[in-house]
mmCIF file of C-alpha atoms in Angstrom:
data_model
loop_
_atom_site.group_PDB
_atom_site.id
_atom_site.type_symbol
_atom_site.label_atom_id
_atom_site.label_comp_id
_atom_site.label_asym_id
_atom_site.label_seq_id
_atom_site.Cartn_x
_atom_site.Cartn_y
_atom_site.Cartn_z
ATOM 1 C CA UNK A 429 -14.900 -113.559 52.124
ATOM 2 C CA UNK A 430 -12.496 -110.792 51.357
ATOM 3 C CA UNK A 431 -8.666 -112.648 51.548
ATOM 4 C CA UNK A 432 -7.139 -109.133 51.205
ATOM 5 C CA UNK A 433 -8.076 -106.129 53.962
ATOM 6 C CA UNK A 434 -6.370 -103.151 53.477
ATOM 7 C CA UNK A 435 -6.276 -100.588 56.373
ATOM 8 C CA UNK A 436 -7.125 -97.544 56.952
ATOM 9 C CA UNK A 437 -9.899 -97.885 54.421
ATOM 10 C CA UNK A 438 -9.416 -93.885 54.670
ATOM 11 C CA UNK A 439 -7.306 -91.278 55.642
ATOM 12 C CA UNK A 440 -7.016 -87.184 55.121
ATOM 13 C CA UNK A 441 -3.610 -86.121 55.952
ATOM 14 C CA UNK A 442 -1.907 -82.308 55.296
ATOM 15 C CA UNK A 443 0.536 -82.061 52.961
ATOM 16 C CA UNK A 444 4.198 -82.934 54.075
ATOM 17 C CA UNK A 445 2.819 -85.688 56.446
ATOM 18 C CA UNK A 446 4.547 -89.562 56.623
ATOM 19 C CA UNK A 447 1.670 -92.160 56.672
ATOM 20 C CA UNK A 448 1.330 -95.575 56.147
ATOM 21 C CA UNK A 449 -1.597 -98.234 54.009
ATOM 22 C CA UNK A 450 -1.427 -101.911 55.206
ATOM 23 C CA UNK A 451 -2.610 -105.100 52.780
ATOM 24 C CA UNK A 452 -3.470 -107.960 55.089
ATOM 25 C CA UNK A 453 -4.263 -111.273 54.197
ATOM 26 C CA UNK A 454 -4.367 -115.119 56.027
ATOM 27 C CA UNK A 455 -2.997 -116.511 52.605
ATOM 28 C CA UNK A 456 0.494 -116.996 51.234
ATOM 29 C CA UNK A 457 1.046 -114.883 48.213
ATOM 30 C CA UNK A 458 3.378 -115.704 45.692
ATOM 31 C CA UNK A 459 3.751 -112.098 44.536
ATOM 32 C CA UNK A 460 1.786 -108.673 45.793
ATOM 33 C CA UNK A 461 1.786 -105.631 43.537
ATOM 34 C CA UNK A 462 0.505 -102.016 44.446
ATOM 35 C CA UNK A 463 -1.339 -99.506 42.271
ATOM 36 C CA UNK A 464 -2.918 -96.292 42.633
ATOM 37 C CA UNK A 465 -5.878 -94.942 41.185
ATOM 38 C CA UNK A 466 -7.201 -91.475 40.235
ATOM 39 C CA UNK A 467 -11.110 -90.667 39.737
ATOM 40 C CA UNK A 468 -12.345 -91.349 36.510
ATOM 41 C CA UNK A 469 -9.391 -93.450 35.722
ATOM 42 C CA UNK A 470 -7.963 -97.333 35.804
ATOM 43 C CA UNK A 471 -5.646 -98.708 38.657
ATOM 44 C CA UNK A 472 -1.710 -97.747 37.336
ATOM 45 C CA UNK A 473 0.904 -100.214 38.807
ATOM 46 C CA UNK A 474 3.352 -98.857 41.084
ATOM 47 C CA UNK A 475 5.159 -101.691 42.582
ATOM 48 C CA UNK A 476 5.234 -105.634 42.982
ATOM 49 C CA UNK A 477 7.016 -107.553 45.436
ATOM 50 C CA UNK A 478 8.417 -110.974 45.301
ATOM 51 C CA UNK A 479 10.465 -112.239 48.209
ATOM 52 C CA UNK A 480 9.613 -112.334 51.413
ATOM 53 C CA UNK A 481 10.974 -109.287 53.690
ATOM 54 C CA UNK A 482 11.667 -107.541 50.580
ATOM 55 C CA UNK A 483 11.869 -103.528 50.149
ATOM 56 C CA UNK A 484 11.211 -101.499 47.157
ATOM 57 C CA UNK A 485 11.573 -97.548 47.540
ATOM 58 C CA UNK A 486 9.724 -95.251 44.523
ATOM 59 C CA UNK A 487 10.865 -91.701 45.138
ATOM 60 C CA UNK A 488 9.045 -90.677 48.135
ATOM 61 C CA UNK A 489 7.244 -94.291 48.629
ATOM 62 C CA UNK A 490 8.918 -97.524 50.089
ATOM 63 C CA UNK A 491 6.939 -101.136 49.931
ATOM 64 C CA UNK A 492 7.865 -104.132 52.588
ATOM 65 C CA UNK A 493 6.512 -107.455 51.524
ATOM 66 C CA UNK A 494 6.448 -109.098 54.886
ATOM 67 C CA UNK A 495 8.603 -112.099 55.598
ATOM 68 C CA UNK A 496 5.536 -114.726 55.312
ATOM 69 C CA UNK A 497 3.915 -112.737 52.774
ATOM 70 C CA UNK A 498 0.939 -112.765 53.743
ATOM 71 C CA UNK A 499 0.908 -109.116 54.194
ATOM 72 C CA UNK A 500 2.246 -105.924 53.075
ATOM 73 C CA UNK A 501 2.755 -101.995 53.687
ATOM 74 C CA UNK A 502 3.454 -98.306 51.729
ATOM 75 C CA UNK A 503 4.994 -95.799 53.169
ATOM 76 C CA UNK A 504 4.677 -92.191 51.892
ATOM 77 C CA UNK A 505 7.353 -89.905 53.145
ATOM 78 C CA UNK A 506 6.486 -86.005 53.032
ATOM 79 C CA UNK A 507 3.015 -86.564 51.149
ATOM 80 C CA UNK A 508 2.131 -84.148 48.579
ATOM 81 C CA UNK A 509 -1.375 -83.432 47.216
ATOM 82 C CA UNK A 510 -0.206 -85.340 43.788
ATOM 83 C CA UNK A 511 -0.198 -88.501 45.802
ATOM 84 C CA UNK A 512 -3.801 -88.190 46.771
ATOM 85 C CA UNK A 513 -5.965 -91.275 45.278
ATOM 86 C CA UNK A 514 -7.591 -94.932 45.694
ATOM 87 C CA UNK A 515 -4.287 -97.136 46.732
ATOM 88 C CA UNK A 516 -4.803 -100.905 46.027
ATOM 89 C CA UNK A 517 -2.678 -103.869 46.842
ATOM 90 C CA UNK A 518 -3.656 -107.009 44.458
ATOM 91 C CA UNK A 519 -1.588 -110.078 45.307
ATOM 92 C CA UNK A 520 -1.906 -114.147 43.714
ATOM 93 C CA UNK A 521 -2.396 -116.581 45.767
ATOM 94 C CA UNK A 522 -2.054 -119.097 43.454
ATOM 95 C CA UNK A 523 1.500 -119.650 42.938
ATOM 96 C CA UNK A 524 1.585 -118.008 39.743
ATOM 97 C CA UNK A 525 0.028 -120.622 38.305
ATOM 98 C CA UNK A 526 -2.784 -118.382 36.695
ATOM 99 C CA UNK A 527 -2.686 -114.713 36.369
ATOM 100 C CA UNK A 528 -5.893 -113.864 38.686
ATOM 101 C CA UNK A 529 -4.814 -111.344 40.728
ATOM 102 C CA UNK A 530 -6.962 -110.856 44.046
ATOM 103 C CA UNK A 531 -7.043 -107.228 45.054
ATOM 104 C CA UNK A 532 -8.069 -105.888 48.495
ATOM 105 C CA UNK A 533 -10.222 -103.533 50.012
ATOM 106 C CA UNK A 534 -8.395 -100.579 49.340
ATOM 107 C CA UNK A 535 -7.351 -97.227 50.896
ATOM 108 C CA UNK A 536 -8.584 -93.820 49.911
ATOM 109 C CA UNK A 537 -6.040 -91.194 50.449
ATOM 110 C CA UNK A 538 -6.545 -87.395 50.746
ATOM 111 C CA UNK A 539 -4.038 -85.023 50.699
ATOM 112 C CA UNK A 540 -4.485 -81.267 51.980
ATOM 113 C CA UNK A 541 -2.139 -78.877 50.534
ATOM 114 C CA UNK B 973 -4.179 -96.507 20.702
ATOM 115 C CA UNK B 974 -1.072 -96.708 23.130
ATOM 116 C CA UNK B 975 -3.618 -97.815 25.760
ATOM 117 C CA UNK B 976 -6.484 -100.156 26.754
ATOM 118 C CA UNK B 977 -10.164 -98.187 25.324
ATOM 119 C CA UNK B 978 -12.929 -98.989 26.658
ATOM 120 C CA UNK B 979 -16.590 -98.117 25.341
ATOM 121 C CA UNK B 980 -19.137 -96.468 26.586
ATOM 122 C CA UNK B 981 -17.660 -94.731 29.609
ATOM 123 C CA UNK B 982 -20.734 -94.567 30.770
ATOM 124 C CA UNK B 983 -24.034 -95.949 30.149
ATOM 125 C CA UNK B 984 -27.168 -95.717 31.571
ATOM 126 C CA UNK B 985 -29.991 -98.290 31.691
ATOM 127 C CA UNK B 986 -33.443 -99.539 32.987
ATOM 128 C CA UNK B 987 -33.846 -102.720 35.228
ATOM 129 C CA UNK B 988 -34.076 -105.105 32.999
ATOM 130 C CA UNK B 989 -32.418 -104.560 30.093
ATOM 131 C CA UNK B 990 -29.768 -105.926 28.319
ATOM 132 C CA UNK B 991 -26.313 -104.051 28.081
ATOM 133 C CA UNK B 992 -22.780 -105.193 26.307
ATOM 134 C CA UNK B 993 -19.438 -102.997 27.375
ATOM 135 C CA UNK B 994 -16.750 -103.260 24.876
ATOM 136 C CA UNK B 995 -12.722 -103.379 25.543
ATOM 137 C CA UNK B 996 -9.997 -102.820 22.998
ATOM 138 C CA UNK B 997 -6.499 -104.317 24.757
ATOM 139 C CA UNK B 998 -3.094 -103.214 23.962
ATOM 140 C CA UNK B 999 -2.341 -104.687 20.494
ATOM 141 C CA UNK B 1000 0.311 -107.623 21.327
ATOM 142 C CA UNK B 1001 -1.154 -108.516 25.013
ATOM 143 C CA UNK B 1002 -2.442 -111.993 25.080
ATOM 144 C CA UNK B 1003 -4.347 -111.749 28.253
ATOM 145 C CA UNK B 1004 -7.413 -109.687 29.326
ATOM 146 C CA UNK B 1005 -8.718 -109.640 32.329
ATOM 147 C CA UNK B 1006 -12.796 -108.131 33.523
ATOM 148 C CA UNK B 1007 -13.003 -106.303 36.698
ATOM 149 C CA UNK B 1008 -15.910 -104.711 38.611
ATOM 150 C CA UNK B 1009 -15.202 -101.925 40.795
ATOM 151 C CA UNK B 1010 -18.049 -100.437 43.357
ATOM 152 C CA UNK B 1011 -17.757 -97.147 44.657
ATOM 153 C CA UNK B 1012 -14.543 -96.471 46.385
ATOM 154 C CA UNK B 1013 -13.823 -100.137 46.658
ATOM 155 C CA UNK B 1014 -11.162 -102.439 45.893
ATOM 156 C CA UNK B 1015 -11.454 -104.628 42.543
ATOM 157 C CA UNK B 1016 -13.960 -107.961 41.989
ATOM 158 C CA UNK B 1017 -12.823 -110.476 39.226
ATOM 159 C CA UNK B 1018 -15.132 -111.495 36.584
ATOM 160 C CA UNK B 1019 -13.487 -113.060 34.098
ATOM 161 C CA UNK B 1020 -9.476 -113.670 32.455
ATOM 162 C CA UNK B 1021 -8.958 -114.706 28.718
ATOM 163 C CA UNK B 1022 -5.618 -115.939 28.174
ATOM 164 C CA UNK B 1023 -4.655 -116.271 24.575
ATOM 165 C CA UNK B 1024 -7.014 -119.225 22.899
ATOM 166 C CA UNK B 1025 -7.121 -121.140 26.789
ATOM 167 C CA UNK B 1026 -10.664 -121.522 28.178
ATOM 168 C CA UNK B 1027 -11.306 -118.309 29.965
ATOM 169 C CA UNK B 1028 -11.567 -118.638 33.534
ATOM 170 C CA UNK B 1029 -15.066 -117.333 34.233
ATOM 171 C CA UNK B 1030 -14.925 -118.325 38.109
ATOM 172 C CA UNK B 1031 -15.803 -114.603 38.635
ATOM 173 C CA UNK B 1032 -18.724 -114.070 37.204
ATOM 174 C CA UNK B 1033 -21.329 -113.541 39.631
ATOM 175 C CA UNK B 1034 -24.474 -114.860 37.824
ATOM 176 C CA UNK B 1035 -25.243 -116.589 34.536
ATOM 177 C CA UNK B 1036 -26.873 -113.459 33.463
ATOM 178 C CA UNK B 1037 -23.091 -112.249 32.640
ATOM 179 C CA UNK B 1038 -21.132 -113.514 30.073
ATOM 180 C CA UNK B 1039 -18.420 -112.704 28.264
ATOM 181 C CA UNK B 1040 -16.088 -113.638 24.696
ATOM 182 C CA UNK B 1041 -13.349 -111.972 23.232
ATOM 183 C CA UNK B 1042 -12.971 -112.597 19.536
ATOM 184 C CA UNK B 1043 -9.722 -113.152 17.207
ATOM 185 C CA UNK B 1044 -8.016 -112.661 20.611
ATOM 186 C CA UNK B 1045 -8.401 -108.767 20.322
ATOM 187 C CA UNK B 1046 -11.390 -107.232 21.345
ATOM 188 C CA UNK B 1047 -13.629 -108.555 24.337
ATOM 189 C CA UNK B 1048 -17.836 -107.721 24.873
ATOM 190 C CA UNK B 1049 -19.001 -108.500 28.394
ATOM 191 C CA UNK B 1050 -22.482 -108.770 28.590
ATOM 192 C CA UNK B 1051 -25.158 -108.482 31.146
ATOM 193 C CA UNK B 1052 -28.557 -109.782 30.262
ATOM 194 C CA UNK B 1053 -31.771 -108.440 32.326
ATOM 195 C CA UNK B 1054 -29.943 -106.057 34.212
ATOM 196 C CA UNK B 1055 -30.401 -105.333 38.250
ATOM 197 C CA UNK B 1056 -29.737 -102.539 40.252
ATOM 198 C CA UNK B 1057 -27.129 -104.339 42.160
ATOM 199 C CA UNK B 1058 -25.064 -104.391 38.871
ATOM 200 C CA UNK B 1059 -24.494 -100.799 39.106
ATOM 201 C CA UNK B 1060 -20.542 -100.439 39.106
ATOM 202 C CA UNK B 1061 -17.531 -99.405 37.173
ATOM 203 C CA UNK B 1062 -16.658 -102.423 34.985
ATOM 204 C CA UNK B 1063 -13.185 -102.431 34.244
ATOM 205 C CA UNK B 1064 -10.733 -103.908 31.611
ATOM 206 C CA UNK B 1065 -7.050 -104.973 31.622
ATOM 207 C CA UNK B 1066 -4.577 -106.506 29.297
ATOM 208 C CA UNK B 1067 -1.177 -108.037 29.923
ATOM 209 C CA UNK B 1068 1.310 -109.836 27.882
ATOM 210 C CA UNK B 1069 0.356 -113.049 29.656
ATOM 211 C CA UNK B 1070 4.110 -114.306 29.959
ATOM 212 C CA UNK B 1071 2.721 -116.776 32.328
ATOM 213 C CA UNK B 1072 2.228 -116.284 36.088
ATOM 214 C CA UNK B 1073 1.739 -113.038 37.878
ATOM 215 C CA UNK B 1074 5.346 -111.894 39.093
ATOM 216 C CA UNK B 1075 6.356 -110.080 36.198
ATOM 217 C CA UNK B 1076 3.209 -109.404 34.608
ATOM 218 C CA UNK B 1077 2.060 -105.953 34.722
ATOM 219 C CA UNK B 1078 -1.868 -104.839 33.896
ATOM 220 C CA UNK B 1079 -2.875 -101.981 32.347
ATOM 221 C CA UNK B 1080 -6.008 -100.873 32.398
ATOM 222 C CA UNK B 1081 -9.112 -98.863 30.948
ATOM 223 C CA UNK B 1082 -10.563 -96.003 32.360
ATOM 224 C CA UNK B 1083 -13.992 -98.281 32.695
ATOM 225 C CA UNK B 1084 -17.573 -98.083 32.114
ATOM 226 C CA UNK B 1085 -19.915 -97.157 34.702
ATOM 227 C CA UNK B 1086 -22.849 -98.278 34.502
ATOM 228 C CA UNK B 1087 -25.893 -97.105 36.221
ATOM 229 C CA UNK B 1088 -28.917 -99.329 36.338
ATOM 230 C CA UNK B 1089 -32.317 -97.198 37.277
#
């Protein structure tokens, strides 16, 4: 059973394109961070959310935790070919209480210059 | 080392075999964490040491895995009799372990892959 989908599970988009990566889940997370990964290299933290309905903008990218929090989005604005890579969302569903983090499917970005 | 080693990045084995994958955390993080990665795909637990608490091993996916992590530095995870299906990139992660995952923050190795033939 796979509590965190992540959509599209890939997308090829030209350079100076807006898309968006969903993280979709039936549980209640108590926190929900996003990281990226390059080939040949470990998952790097971008972002985690806390409250519910809560926006966090990096540069170009902007995170919504939604209100229930079971689920979660990225937005890249103006994509460049530096933000192509493996895009994970990794949430805990148990109340913080350990530090297991649960992370989804994930969504492999490529970006043509 | 600034950041979390891991060793070998790669390794290559016969069905069958036994093989141990070594991580060396940040010096000062408490917690370490085992992850298994298949190709393109998102992240499977395996394991999570947290200072000298019982590691929660709810991850591991048979009892030929196992792993320890000794004077609360450096962790082995082994795989005994090795299958195909264990072919992956097994990856490593330390925190500090303040407690709860909001304001923790992983970092992790660059991983092993492991090929089983």
């Amino acid at each position: 059973t796979q509590l965190l989908e992540q959509s599209p599970q890939f997308l090829s988009i030209q350079e100076g394109e807006n898309l968006t990566v969903y993280c979709n889940s039936s549980s209640v997370f108590s926190s929900l961070q996003w990281y990226r990964q390059e080939p040949g290299e470990g998952p790097v933290l971008l972002v985690t959310v806390v409250t519910g309905g809560e926006v966090k903008k990096l540069k170009r990218l902007t995170f919504q935790f939604g209100d229930a929090r079971k689920d979660s989005s990225l937005h890249i604005t103006a994509a460049q070919p530096g933000d192509t890579g493996l895009y994970l969302c990794a949430g805990d569903i148990y109340g913080g209480a350990t530090n297991k983090l649960i992370f989804g499917t994930g969504t492999l970005l490529a970006v043509q210059p | 080392g600034a950041g979390v080693s891991q060793s070998p990045s790669n390794k290559v084995t016969e069905k069958g075999k036994d093989v141990e994958l070594r991580c060396d955390p940040i010096s000062g993080h408490t917690a370490l964490y085992w992850y298994r990665q298949s190709l393109g795909q998102g992240l499977e637990f395996l394991i999570y040491f947290q200072g000298n608490s019982a590691p929660d091993k709810s991850g591991l996916p048979s009892d030929r895995f196992s792993a320890e992590r000794t004077g609360g530095s450096v962790s082995t995870l082994t795989i005994q009799r090795t299958q195909q299906e264990d072919s992956a990139v097994y990856l490593c992660a330390s925190s500090y372990g303040q407690g709860g995952t909001t304001n923790e923050k992983l970092f992790f190795g660059s991983g092993t892959q492991l090929s089983v033939l």
